[in-house]
CSV table of C-alpha atoms in Angstrom, one decimal:
chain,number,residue,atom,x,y,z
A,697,UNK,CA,123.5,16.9,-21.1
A,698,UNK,CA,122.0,19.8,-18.9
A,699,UNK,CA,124.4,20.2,-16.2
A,700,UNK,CA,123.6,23.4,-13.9
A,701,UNK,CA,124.3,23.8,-10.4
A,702,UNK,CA,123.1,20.8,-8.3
A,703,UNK,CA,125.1,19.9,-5.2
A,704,UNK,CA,124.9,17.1,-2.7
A,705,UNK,CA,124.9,17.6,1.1
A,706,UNK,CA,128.6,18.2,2.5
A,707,UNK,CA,129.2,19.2,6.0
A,708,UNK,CA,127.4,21.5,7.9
A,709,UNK,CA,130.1,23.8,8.2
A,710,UNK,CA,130.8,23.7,4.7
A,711,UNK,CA,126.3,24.3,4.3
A,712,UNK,CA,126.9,27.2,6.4
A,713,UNK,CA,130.0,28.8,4.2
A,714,UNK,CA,131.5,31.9,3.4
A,715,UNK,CA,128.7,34.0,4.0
A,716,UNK,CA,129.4,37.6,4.3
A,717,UNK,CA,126.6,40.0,4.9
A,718,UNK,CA,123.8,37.7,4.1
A,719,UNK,CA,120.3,38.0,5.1
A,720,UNK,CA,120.7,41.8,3.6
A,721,UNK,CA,123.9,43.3,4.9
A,722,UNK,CA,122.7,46.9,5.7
A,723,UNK,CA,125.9,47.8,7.3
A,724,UNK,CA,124.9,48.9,10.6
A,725,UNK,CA,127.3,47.3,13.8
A,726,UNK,CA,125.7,44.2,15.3
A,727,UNK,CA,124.2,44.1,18.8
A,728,UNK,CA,125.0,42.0,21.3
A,729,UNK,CA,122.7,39.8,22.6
A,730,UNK,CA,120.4,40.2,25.8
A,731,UNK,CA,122.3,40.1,28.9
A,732,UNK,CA,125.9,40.0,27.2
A,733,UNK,CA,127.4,43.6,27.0
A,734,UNK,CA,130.6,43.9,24.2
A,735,UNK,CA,132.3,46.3,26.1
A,736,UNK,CA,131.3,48.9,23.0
A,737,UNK,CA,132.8,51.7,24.9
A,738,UNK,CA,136.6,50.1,24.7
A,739,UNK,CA,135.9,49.7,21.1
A,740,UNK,CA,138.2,52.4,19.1
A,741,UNK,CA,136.4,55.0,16.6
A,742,UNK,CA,135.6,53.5,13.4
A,743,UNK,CA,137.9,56.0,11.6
A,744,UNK,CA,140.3,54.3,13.7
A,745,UNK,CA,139.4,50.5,13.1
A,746,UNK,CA,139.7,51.8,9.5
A,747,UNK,CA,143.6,52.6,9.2
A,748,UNK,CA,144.0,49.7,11.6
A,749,UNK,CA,142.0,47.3,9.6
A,750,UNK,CA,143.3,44.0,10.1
A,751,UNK,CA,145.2,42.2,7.2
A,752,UNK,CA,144.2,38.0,6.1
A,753,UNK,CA,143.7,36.0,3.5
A,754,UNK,CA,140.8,35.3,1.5
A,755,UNK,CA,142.3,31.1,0.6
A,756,UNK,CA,142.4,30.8,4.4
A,757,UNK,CA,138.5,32.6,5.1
A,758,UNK,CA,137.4,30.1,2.2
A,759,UNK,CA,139.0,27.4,3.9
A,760,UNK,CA,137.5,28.1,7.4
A,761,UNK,CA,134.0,28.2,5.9
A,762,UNK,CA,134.5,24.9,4.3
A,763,UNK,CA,135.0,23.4,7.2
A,764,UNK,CA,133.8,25.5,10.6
A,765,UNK,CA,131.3,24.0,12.8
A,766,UNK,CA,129.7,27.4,14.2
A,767,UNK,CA,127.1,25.5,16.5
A,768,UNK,CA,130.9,24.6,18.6
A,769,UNK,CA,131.8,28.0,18.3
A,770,UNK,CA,131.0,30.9,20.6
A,771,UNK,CA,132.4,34.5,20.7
A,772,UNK,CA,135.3,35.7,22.5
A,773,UNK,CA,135.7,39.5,21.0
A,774,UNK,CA,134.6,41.5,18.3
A,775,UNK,CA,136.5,44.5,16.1
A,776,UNK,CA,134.9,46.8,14.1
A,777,UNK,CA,136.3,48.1,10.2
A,778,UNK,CA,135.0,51.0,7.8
A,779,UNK,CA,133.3,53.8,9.2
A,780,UNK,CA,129.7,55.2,9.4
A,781,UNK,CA,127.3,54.2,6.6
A,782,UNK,CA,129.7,51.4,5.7
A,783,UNK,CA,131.0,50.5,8.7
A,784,UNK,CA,130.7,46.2,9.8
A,785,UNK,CA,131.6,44.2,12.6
A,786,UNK,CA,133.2,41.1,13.1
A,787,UNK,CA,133.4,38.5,15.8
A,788,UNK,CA,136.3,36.4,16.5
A,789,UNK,CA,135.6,32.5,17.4
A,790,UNK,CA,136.8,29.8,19.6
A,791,UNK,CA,135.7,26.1,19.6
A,792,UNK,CA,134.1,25.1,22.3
A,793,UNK,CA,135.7,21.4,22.1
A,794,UNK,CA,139.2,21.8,21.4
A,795,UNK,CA,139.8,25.8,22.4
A,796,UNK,CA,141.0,26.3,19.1
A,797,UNK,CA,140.9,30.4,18.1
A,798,UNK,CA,139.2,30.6,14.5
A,799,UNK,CA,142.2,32.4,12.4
A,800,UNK,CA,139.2,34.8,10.6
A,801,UNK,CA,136.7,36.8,11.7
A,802,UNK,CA,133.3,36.4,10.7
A,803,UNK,CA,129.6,38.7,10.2
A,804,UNK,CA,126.6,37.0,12.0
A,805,UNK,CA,123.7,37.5,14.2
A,806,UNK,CA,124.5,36.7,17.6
A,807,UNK,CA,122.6,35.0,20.5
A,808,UNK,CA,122.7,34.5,23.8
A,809,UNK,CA,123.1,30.4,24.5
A,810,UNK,CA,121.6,28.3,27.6
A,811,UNK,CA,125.4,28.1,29.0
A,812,UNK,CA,125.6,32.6,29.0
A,813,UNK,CA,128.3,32.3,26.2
A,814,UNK,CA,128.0,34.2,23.4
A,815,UNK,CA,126.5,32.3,20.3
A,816,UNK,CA,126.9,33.4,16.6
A,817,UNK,CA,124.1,32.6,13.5
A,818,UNK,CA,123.9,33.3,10.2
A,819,UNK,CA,128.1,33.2,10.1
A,820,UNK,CA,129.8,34.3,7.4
A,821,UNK,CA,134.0,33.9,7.5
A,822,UNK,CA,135.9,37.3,6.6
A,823,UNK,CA,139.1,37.4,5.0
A,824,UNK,CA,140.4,39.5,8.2
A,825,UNK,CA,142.3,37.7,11.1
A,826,UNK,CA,141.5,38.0,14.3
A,827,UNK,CA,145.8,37.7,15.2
A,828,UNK,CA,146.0,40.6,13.2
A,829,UNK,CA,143.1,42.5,14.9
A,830,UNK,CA,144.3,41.3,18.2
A,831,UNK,CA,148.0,42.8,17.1
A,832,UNK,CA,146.4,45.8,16.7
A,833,UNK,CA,144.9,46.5,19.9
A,834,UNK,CA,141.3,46.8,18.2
A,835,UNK,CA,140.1,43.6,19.4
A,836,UNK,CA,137.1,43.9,21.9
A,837,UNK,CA,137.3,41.0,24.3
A,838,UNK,CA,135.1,42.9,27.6
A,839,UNK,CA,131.5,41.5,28.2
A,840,UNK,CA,132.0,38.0,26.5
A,841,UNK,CA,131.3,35.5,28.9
A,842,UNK,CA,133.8,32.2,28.0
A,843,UNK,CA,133.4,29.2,31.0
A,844,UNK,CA,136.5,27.8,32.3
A,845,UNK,CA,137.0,25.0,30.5
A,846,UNK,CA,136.8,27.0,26.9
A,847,UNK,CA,139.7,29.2,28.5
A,848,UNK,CA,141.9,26.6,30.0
A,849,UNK,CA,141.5,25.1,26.6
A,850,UNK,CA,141.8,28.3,24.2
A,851,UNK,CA,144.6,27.7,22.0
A,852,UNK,CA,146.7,30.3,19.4
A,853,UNK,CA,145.2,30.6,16.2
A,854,UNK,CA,147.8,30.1,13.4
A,855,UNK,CA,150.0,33.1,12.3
A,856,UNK,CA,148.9,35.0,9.2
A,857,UNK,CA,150.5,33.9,6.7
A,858,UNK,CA,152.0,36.2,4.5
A,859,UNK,CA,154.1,35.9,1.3
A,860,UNK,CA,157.8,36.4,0.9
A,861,UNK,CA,159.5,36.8,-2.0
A,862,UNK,CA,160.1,33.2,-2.7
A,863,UNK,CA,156.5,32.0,-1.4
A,864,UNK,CA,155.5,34.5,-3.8
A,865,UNK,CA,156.5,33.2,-7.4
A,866,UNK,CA,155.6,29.8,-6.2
A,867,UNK,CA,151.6,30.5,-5.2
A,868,UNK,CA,150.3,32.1,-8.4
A,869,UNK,CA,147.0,30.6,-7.1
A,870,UNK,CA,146.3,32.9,-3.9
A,871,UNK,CA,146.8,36.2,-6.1
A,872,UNK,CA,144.3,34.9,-8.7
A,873,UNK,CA,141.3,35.2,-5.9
A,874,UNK,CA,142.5,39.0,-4.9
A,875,UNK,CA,140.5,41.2,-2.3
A,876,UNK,CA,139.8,44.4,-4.1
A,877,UNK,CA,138.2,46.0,-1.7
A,878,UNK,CA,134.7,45.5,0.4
A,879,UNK,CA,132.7,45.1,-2.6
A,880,UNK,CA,134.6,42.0,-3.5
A,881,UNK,CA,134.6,40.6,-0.4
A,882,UNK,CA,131.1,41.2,-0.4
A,883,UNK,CA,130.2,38.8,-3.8
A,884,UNK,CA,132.9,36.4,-2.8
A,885,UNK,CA,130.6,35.7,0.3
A,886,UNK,CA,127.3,35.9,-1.9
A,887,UNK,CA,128.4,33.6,-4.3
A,888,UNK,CA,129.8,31.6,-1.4
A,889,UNK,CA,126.6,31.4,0.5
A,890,UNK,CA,124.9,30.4,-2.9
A,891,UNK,CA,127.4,27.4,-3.3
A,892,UNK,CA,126.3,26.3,0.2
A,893,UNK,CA,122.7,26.9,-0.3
A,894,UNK,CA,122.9,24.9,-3.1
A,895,UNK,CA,124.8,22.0,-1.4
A,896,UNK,CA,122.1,21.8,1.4
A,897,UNK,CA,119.8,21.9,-1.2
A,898,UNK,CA,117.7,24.6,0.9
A,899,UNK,CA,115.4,27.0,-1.0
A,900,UNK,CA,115.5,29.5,1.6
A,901,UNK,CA,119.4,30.2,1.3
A,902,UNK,CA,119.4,30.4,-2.6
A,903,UNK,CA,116.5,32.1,-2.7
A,904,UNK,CA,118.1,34.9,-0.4
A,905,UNK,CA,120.9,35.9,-2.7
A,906,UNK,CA,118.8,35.7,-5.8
A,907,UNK,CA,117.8,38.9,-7.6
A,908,UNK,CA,114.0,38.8,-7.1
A,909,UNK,CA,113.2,39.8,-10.9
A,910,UNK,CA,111.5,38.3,-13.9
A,911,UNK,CA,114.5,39.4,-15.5
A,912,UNK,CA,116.7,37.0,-13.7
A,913,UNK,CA,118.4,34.7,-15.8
A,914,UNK,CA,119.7,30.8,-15.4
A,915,UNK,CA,121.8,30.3,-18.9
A,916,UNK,CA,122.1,26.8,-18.4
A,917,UNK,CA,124.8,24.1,-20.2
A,918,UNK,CA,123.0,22.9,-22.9
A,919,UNK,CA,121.7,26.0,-24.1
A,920,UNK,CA,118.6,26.5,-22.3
A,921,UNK,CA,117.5,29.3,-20.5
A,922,UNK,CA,115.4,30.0,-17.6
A,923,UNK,CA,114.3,33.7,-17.1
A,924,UNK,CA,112.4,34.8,-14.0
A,925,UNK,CA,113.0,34.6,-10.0
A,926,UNK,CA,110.9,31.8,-9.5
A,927,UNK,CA,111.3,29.7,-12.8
A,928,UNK,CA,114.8,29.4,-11.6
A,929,UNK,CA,113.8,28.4,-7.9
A,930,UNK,CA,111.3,26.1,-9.1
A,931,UNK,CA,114.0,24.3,-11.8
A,932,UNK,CA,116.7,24.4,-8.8
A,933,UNK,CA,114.2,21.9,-6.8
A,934,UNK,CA,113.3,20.0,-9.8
A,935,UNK,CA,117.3,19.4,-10.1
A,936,UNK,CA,117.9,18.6,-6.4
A,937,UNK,CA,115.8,15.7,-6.6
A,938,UNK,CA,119.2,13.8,-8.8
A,939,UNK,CA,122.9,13.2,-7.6
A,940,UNK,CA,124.2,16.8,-7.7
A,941,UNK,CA,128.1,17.8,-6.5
A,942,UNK,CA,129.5,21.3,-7.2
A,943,UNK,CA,133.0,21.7,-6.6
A,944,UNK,CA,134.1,25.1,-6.6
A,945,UNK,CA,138.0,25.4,-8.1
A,946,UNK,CA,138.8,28.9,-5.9
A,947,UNK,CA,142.4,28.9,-7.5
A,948,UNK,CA,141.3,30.5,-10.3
A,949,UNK,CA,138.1,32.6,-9.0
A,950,UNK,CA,138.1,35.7,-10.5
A,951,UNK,CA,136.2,39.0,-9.9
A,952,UNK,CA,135.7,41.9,-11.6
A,953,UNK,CA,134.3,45.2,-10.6
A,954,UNK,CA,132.3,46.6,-13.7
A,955,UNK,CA,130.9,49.5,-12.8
A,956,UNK,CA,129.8,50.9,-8.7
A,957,UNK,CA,127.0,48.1,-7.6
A,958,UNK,CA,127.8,45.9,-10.6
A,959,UNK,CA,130.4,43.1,-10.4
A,960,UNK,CA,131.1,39.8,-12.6
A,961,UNK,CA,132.4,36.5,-10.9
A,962,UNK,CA,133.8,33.8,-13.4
A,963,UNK,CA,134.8,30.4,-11.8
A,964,UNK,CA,135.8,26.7,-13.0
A,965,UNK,CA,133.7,24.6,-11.0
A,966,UNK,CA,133.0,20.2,-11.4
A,967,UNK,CA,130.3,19.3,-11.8
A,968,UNK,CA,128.7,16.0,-10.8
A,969,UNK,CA,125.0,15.2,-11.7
A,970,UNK,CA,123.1,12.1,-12.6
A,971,UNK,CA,119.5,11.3,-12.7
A,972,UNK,CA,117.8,9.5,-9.3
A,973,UNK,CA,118.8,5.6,-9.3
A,974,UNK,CA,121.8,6.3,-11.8
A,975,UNK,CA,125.3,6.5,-12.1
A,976,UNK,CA,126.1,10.5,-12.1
A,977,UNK,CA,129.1,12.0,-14.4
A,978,UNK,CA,131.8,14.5,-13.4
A,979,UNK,CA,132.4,17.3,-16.3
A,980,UNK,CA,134.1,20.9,-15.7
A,981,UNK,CA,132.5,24.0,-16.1
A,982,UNK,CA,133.1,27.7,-16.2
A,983,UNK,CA,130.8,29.1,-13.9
A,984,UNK,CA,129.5,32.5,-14.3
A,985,UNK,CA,127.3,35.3,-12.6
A,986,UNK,CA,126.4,38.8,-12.2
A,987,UNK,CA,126.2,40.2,-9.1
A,988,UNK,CA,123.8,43.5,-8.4
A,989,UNK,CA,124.0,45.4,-5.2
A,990,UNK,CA,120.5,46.3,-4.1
A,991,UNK,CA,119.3,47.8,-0.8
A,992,UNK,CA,119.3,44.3,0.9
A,993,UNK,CA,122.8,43.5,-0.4
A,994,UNK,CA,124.4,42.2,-3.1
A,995,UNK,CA,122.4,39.5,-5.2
A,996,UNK,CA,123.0,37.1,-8.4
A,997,UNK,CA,120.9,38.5,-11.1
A,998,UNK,CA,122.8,36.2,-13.9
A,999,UNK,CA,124.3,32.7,-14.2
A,1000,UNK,CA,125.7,31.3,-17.2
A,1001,UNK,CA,127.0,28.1,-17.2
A,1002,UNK,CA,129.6,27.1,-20.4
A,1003,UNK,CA,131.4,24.3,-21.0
A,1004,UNK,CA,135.2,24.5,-19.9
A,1005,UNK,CA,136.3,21.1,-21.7
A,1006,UNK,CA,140.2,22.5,-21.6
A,1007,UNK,CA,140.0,23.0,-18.2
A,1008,UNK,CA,142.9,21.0,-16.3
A,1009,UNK,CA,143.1,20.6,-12.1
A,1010,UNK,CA,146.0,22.8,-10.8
A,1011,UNK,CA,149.2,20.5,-9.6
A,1012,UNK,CA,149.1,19.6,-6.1
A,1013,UNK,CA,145.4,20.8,-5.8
């Protein structure tokens, strides 16, 4: 059985995912669109933003992107963390429907919509809470334009939520998918925005956060492998034409930094597949990639996909 990394269409939120820094992060602080100014003179120094750097969880960024609908989002402020070369911006959110403030920040391109709000594309969800930011006084609210309705409607976002000492012992889960730093974050969101490429079944996205090499490598589950960029494009279509589900098992997503620009995600992930017109099978796998940072941002230059026949869904999951 040759079970890779086909997934069918989810929501469009979910399609859109967890994606940090995408499109070739290059670190610089996003500009607003035409005609909306940020208000980029109350923003505080970057060293500043830096100490102040607002605390969140990564479980609660993964499930925002799982289930955000950014084209009923807009932007009502923005707060800035790192400093100069490394220093990234991120936009806070509020639904447009039900004035509901998005807990997590998120990296995007923004644009400037028909109604003069303040758009976002290209999202990708941040383990960083706006509350947190907002706590802080580094949240940038001047220049973006929300109507009345959004405001009369605008909502709290939910507390952060953060561990005490009997919480603790009782969520092993949350510590196994650990921020390490911005490096991390950063291949949590690549591999992310793969997943969702893959689900929308859209060459463009897992094309982007593919290493571009001959030297890329698809170690599939039966034992096959696929070297070169555009092999592995080429059998990702081929795949997409079946039944195809991924289901990503975050409680036990691990990362490891193995040297400066080199890191290693391993993952149990079920796996659906099954040929056009038949019935498709459900098997766990162990999920596995190297991740390269290059001057566009980090990329997937490695898969390798194993069984994981042991493998046993966490209670209550």
């Amino acid at each position: 059985m040759n079970i890779s990394l086909r997934i069918p269409r989810y929501s469009q939120g979910f399609a859109v995912g967890l994606l940090l820094f995408c499109g070739g992060h290059s670190g610089a602080l996003a500009e607003p669109p035409p005609g909306t100014e940020t208000g980029a003179s109350a923003s505080p120094s970057p060293s500043d933003a830096q100490s102040s750097a607002p605390k969140g969880s990564f479980l609660s960024s993964l499930k925002q992107a799982f289930t955000e609908d950014f084209d009923q989002e807009v932007v009502r402020g923005h707060f800035d963390v790192g400093s100069p070369p490394d220093a990234h911006r991120y936009y806070c959110l509020v639904n447009l429907k039900t004035g509901k403030r998005e807990v997590n920040g998120v990296a995007g391109q923004l644009l400037l919509r028909a109604d003069k709000m303040t758009g976002i594309k290209g999202a990708a969800v941040a383990p960083l809470s706006c509350a947190d930011a907002e706590q802080k006084g580094i949240l940038v609210t001047a220049g973006y334009v929300l109507s009345g309705s959004v405001s009369s409607k605008m909502t709290p976002a939910s507390p952060v939520q953060k561990p005490s000492g009997a919480g603790t012992a009782a969520a092993p889960a949350a510590a196994a998918v650990s921020v390490g730093g911005p490096a991390q974050t950063e291949v949590m969101a690549v591999y992310t925005r793969f997943i969702a490429g893959q689900n929308a079944h859209d060459r463009a996205v897992v094309s982007e956060v593919l290493l571009d090499s001959k030297d890329f490598v698809w170690a599939q589950y039966g034992g096959n492998s696929i070297w070169g960029y555009k092999e592995a494009m080429e059998a990702f279509e081929e795949a997409w034409k079946g039944t195809w589900k991924l289901d990503p098992q975050r409680q036990e997503l691990r990362i490891a930094s193995v040297s400066p620009g080199v890191a290693v995600l391993i993952t149990p992930l079920l796996s659906t597949e099954g040929d056009p017109g038949k019935n498709p099978s459900t098997i766990p796998i162990r999920w596995g990639g190297v991740f390269v940072k290059t001057k566009s941002g980090w990329r997937i230059s490695s898969i390798f996909i194993t069984p994981f026949e042991s493998w046993r869904a966490p209670k209550g999951s």
